Short mmCIF file of N, CA, C and O in Angstrom, two decimals:
data_model
loop_
_atom_site.label_atom_id
_atom_site.label_comp_id
_atom_site.label_asym_id
_atom_site.label_seq_id
_atom_site.Cartn_x
_atom_site.Cartn_y
_atom_site.Cartn_z
N UNK A 153 0.85 -1.19 0.00
CA UNK A 153 0.01 0.12 -0.02
C UNK A 153 0.85 1.28 0.03
O UNK A 153 0.47 2.33 -0.54
N UNK A 154 1.99 1.25 0.64
CA UNK A 154 2.73 2.49 0.74
C UNK A 154 3.38 2.69 -0.62
O UNK A 154 3.62 3.92 -1.05
N UNK A 155 3.74 1.63 -1.45
CA UNK A 155 4.39 1.99 -2.80
C UNK A 155 3.18 2.54 -3.67
O UNK A 155 3.48 3.41 -4.43
N UNK A 156 1.96 2.00 -3.53
CA UNK A 156 0.91 2.60 -4.31
C UNK A 156 0.65 4.00 -3.94
O UNK A 156 0.46 4.92 -4.91
N UNK A 157 0.68 4.38 -2.63
CA UNK A 157 0.50 5.72 -2.30
C UNK A 157 1.64 6.58 -2.79
O UNK A 157 1.42 7.68 -3.25
N UNK A 158 2.92 6.14 -2.73
CA UNK A 158 3.98 6.84 -3.41
C UNK A 158 3.81 7.15 -4.89
O UNK A 158 4.01 8.27 -5.41
N UNK A 159 3.42 6.05 -5.45
CA UNK A 159 3.14 6.17 -7.00
C UNK A 159 2.15 7.11 -7.34
O UNK A 159 2.15 7.94 -8.35
N UNK A 160 1.03 7.13 -6.56
CA UNK A 160 -0.04 8.12 -6.88
C UNK A 160 0.31 9.48 -6.56
O UNK A 160 -0.03 10.42 -7.27
N UNK A 161 1.25 9.74 -5.58
CA UNK A 161 1.69 11.10 -5.25
C UNK A 161 2.64 11.47 -6.45
O UNK A 161 2.65 12.70 -6.79
N UNK A 162 3.39 10.62 -6.97
CA UNK A 162 4.25 10.95 -8.02
C UNK A 162 3.42 11.33 -9.27
O UNK A 162 3.69 12.45 -9.94
N UNK A 163 2.38 10.58 -9.66
CA UNK A 163 1.61 10.91 -10.79
C UNK A 163 0.88 12.28 -10.50
O UNK A 163 0.83 13.01 -11.46
N UNK A 164 0.21 12.45 -9.52
CA UNK A 164 -0.53 13.70 -9.25
C UNK A 164 0.37 14.84 -9.08
O UNK A 164 0.10 15.88 -9.44
N UNK A 165 1.64 14.58 -8.56
CA UNK A 165 2.62 15.67 -8.51
C UNK A 165 3.15 16.06 -9.83
O UNK A 165 3.26 17.36 -10.01
N UNK A 166 3.30 15.17 -10.78
CA UNK A 166 3.69 15.42 -12.08
C UNK A 166 2.66 16.23 -12.77
O UNK A 166 2.92 17.26 -13.54
N UNK A 167 1.29 15.88 -12.64
CA UNK A 167 0.26 16.65 -13.20
C UNK A 167 0.10 18.01 -12.59
O UNK A 167 0.01 18.99 -13.36
N UNK A 168 0.41 18.16 -11.33
CA UNK A 168 0.40 19.40 -10.65
C UNK A 168 1.45 20.36 -11.18
O UNK A 168 1.20 21.50 -11.33
N UNK A 169 2.72 19.81 -11.36
CA UNK A 169 3.80 20.55 -11.86
C UNK A 169 3.51 21.12 -13.29
O UNK A 169 3.65 22.24 -13.60
N UNK A 170 2.99 20.17 -14.10
CA UNK A 170 2.54 20.63 -15.44
C UNK A 170 1.46 21.78 -15.43
O UNK A 170 1.51 22.72 -16.19
N UNK A 171 0.43 21.59 -14.70
CA UNK A 171 -0.54 22.65 -14.50
C UNK A 171 -0.01 24.01 -13.91
O UNK A 171 -0.33 25.06 -14.43
N UNK A 172 0.80 23.86 -12.90
CA UNK A 172 1.34 25.22 -12.31
C UNK A 172 2.24 25.77 -13.26
O UNK A 172 2.28 27.03 -13.44
N UNK A 173 3.06 24.94 -14.12
CA UNK A 173 3.94 25.61 -15.09
C UNK A 173 3.11 26.24 -16.13
O UNK A 173 3.49 27.41 -16.47
N UNK A 174 2.03 25.60 -16.48
CA UNK A 174 1.13 26.22 -17.58
C UNK A 174 0.51 27.61 -16.97
O UNK A 174 0.44 28.56 -17.70
N UNK A 175 0.12 27.66 -15.73
CA UNK A 175 -0.46 28.71 -15.14
C UNK A 175 0.52 29.89 -14.98
O UNK A 175 0.23 30.98 -15.44
N UNK A 176 1.67 29.61 -14.51
CA UNK A 176 2.63 30.57 -14.37
C UNK A 176 3.24 31.21 -15.70
O UNK A 176 3.38 32.40 -15.88
N UNK A 177 3.23 30.34 -16.77
CA UNK A 177 3.62 30.84 -18.07
C UNK A 177 2.45 31.73 -18.66
O UNK A 177 2.82 32.82 -19.25
N UNK A 178 1.21 31.39 -18.42
CA UNK A 178 0.26 32.25 -18.98
C UNK A 178 0.11 33.57 -18.22
O UNK A 178 -0.35 34.62 -18.75
N UNK A 179 0.54 33.64 -17.01
CA UNK A 179 0.58 34.84 -16.15
C UNK A 179 1.96 35.60 -16.35
O UNK A 179 2.20 36.59 -15.66
N UNK A 180 2.86 35.16 -17.09
CA UNK A 180 4.11 35.79 -17.27
C UNK A 180 5.06 35.78 -16.03
O UNK A 180 5.67 36.75 -15.78
N UNK A 181 4.96 34.74 -15.36
CA UNK A 181 5.70 34.64 -14.09
C UNK A 181 6.87 33.68 -14.51
O UNK A 181 6.72 32.59 -14.96
N UNK A 182 8.17 34.02 -14.19
CA UNK A 182 9.25 33.25 -14.67
C UNK A 182 9.69 32.28 -13.60
O UNK A 182 10.91 32.15 -13.22
N UNK A 183 8.74 31.53 -13.11
CA UNK A 183 9.06 30.26 -12.24
C UNK A 183 8.71 29.04 -12.89
O UNK A 183 7.49 28.94 -13.30
N UNK A 184 9.58 28.16 -13.03
CA UNK A 184 9.49 26.89 -13.79
C UNK A 184 10.16 25.86 -13.21
O UNK A 184 11.37 25.88 -12.61
N UNK A 185 9.47 24.75 -12.87
CA UNK A 185 10.00 23.51 -12.33
C UNK A 185 9.97 22.49 -13.37
O UNK A 185 8.85 22.10 -13.88
N UNK A 186 11.12 21.82 -13.67
CA UNK A 186 11.13 20.73 -14.67
C UNK A 186 10.80 19.42 -14.11
O UNK A 186 10.78 19.17 -12.71
N UNK A 187 10.43 18.56 -14.87
CA UNK A 187 10.07 17.13 -14.51
C UNK A 187 11.35 16.33 -14.65
O UNK A 187 11.87 16.09 -15.84
N UNK A 188 11.92 15.75 -13.56
CA UNK A 188 13.07 14.85 -13.57
C UNK A 188 12.93 13.99 -12.31
O UNK A 188 11.87 14.12 -11.58
N UNK A 189 13.87 13.20 -12.26
CA UNK A 189 13.80 12.17 -11.11
C UNK A 189 13.83 12.84 -9.72
O UNK A 189 13.20 12.36 -8.89
N UNK A 190 14.64 13.84 -9.55
CA UNK A 190 14.66 14.58 -8.24
C UNK A 190 13.37 15.30 -7.96
O UNK A 190 12.96 15.08 -6.67
N UNK A 191 12.76 15.85 -8.83
CA UNK A 191 11.57 16.50 -8.56
C UNK A 191 10.38 15.56 -8.20
O UNK A 191 9.59 15.74 -7.41
N UNK A 192 10.38 14.50 -9.00
CA UNK A 192 9.44 13.44 -8.85
C UNK A 192 9.57 12.72 -7.52
O UNK A 192 8.57 12.34 -6.87
N UNK A 193 10.72 12.42 -7.22
CA UNK A 193 11.04 11.94 -5.77
C UNK A 193 10.69 12.77 -4.64
O UNK A 193 10.15 12.46 -3.62
N UNK A 194 10.88 14.03 -4.90
CA UNK A 194 10.49 15.05 -3.78
C UNK A 194 9.05 15.10 -3.71
O UNK A 194 8.54 15.10 -2.52
N UNK A 195 8.25 15.27 -4.68
CA UNK A 195 6.89 15.29 -4.75
C UNK A 195 6.33 13.99 -4.25
O UNK A 195 5.30 13.91 -3.37
N UNK A 196 6.91 12.88 -4.67
CA UNK A 196 6.42 11.58 -4.19
C UNK A 196 6.58 11.30 -2.62
O UNK A 196 5.76 10.68 -2.00
N UNK A 197 7.67 11.82 -2.20
CA UNK A 197 7.93 11.60 -0.71
C UNK A 197 7.31 12.64 0.27
O UNK A 197 6.75 12.23 1.29
N UNK A 198 7.25 13.82 -0.31
CA UNK A 198 6.57 14.86 0.61
C UNK A 198 5.27 15.32 0.31
O UNK A 198 4.71 15.90 1.07
N UNK A 199 4.80 14.96 -0.94
CA UNK A 199 3.47 15.29 -1.27
C UNK A 199 3.29 16.67 -1.72
O UNK A 199 4.14 17.40 -2.37
N UNK A 200 2.10 17.27 -1.34
CA UNK A 200 1.78 18.72 -1.80
C UNK A 200 2.68 19.70 -1.09
O UNK A 200 3.12 20.70 -1.76
N UNK A 201 3.30 19.37 0.03
CA UNK A 201 4.33 20.36 0.60
C UNK A 201 5.55 20.22 -0.13
O UNK A 201 6.28 21.26 -0.28
N UNK A 202 5.82 19.08 -0.76
CA UNK A 202 7.06 18.93 -1.78
C UNK A 202 6.92 19.81 -2.92
O UNK A 202 7.87 20.43 -3.37
N UNK A 203 5.74 19.89 -3.52
CA UNK A 203 5.37 20.67 -4.61
C UNK A 203 5.59 22.24 -4.30
O UNK A 203 6.20 22.88 -5.00
N UNK A 204 5.09 22.57 -3.05
CA UNK A 204 5.40 23.98 -2.66
C UNK A 204 6.81 24.25 -2.45
O UNK A 204 7.27 25.37 -2.74
N UNK A 205 7.54 23.35 -1.94
CA UNK A 205 9.00 23.42 -1.72
C UNK A 205 9.73 23.63 -2.99
O UNK A 205 10.52 24.51 -3.12
N UNK A 206 9.38 22.87 -4.03
CA UNK A 206 9.99 22.98 -5.30
C UNK A 206 9.83 24.39 -5.96
O UNK A 206 10.77 24.97 -6.41
N UNK A 207 8.47 24.88 -5.84
CA UNK A 207 8.20 26.20 -6.41
C UNK A 207 8.82 27.26 -5.49
O UNK A 207 9.12 28.31 -6.08
N UNK A 208 8.90 27.06 -4.22
CA UNK A 208 9.58 28.04 -3.31
C UNK A 208 11.02 28.17 -3.69
O UNK A 208 11.64 29.24 -3.67
N UNK A 209 11.71 27.06 -3.83
CA UNK A 209 13.12 27.05 -4.29
C UNK A 209 13.40 27.78 -5.63
O UNK A 209 14.22 28.54 -5.82
N UNK A 210 12.36 27.43 -6.61
CA UNK A 210 12.53 28.06 -7.92
C UNK A 210 12.30 29.54 -7.84
O UNK A 210 13.00 30.36 -8.54
N UNK A 211 11.21 29.96 -7.01
CA UNK A 211 11.03 31.30 -6.90
C UNK A 211 12.27 32.14 -6.21
O UNK A 211 12.58 33.19 -6.48
N UNK A 212 12.79 31.42 -5.13
CA UNK A 212 13.91 32.07 -4.49
C UNK A 212 15.17 32.22 -5.40
O UNK A 212 15.90 33.10 -5.27
N UNK A 213 15.24 31.38 -6.42
CA UNK A 213 16.38 31.35 -7.23
C UNK A 213 16.42 32.49 -8.10
O UNK A 213 17.42 32.82 -8.67
N UNK A 214 15.29 33.16 -8.40
CA UNK A 214 15.25 34.27 -9.33
C UNK A 214 15.17 35.49 -8.61
O UNK A 214 15.18 36.59 -9.32
N UNK A 215 15.14 35.58 -7.32
CA UNK A 215 15.15 36.92 -6.63
C UNK A 215 16.49 37.54 -6.62
O UNK A 215 17.55 36.97 -6.48
#
């Protein structure tokens, strides 16, 4: 069950990253998180807070 939970968080996290990237691009905000093994592992292990962490790091990097 834990592996299924992890995989579901990875799938929904990847969908969330794609949606947030599209929203930020349409609003001309220069914050972009790519899909790779590190970002998927972060979202899979931390969940929605990992998604926020990734975008927080990306936003802090452009300041």
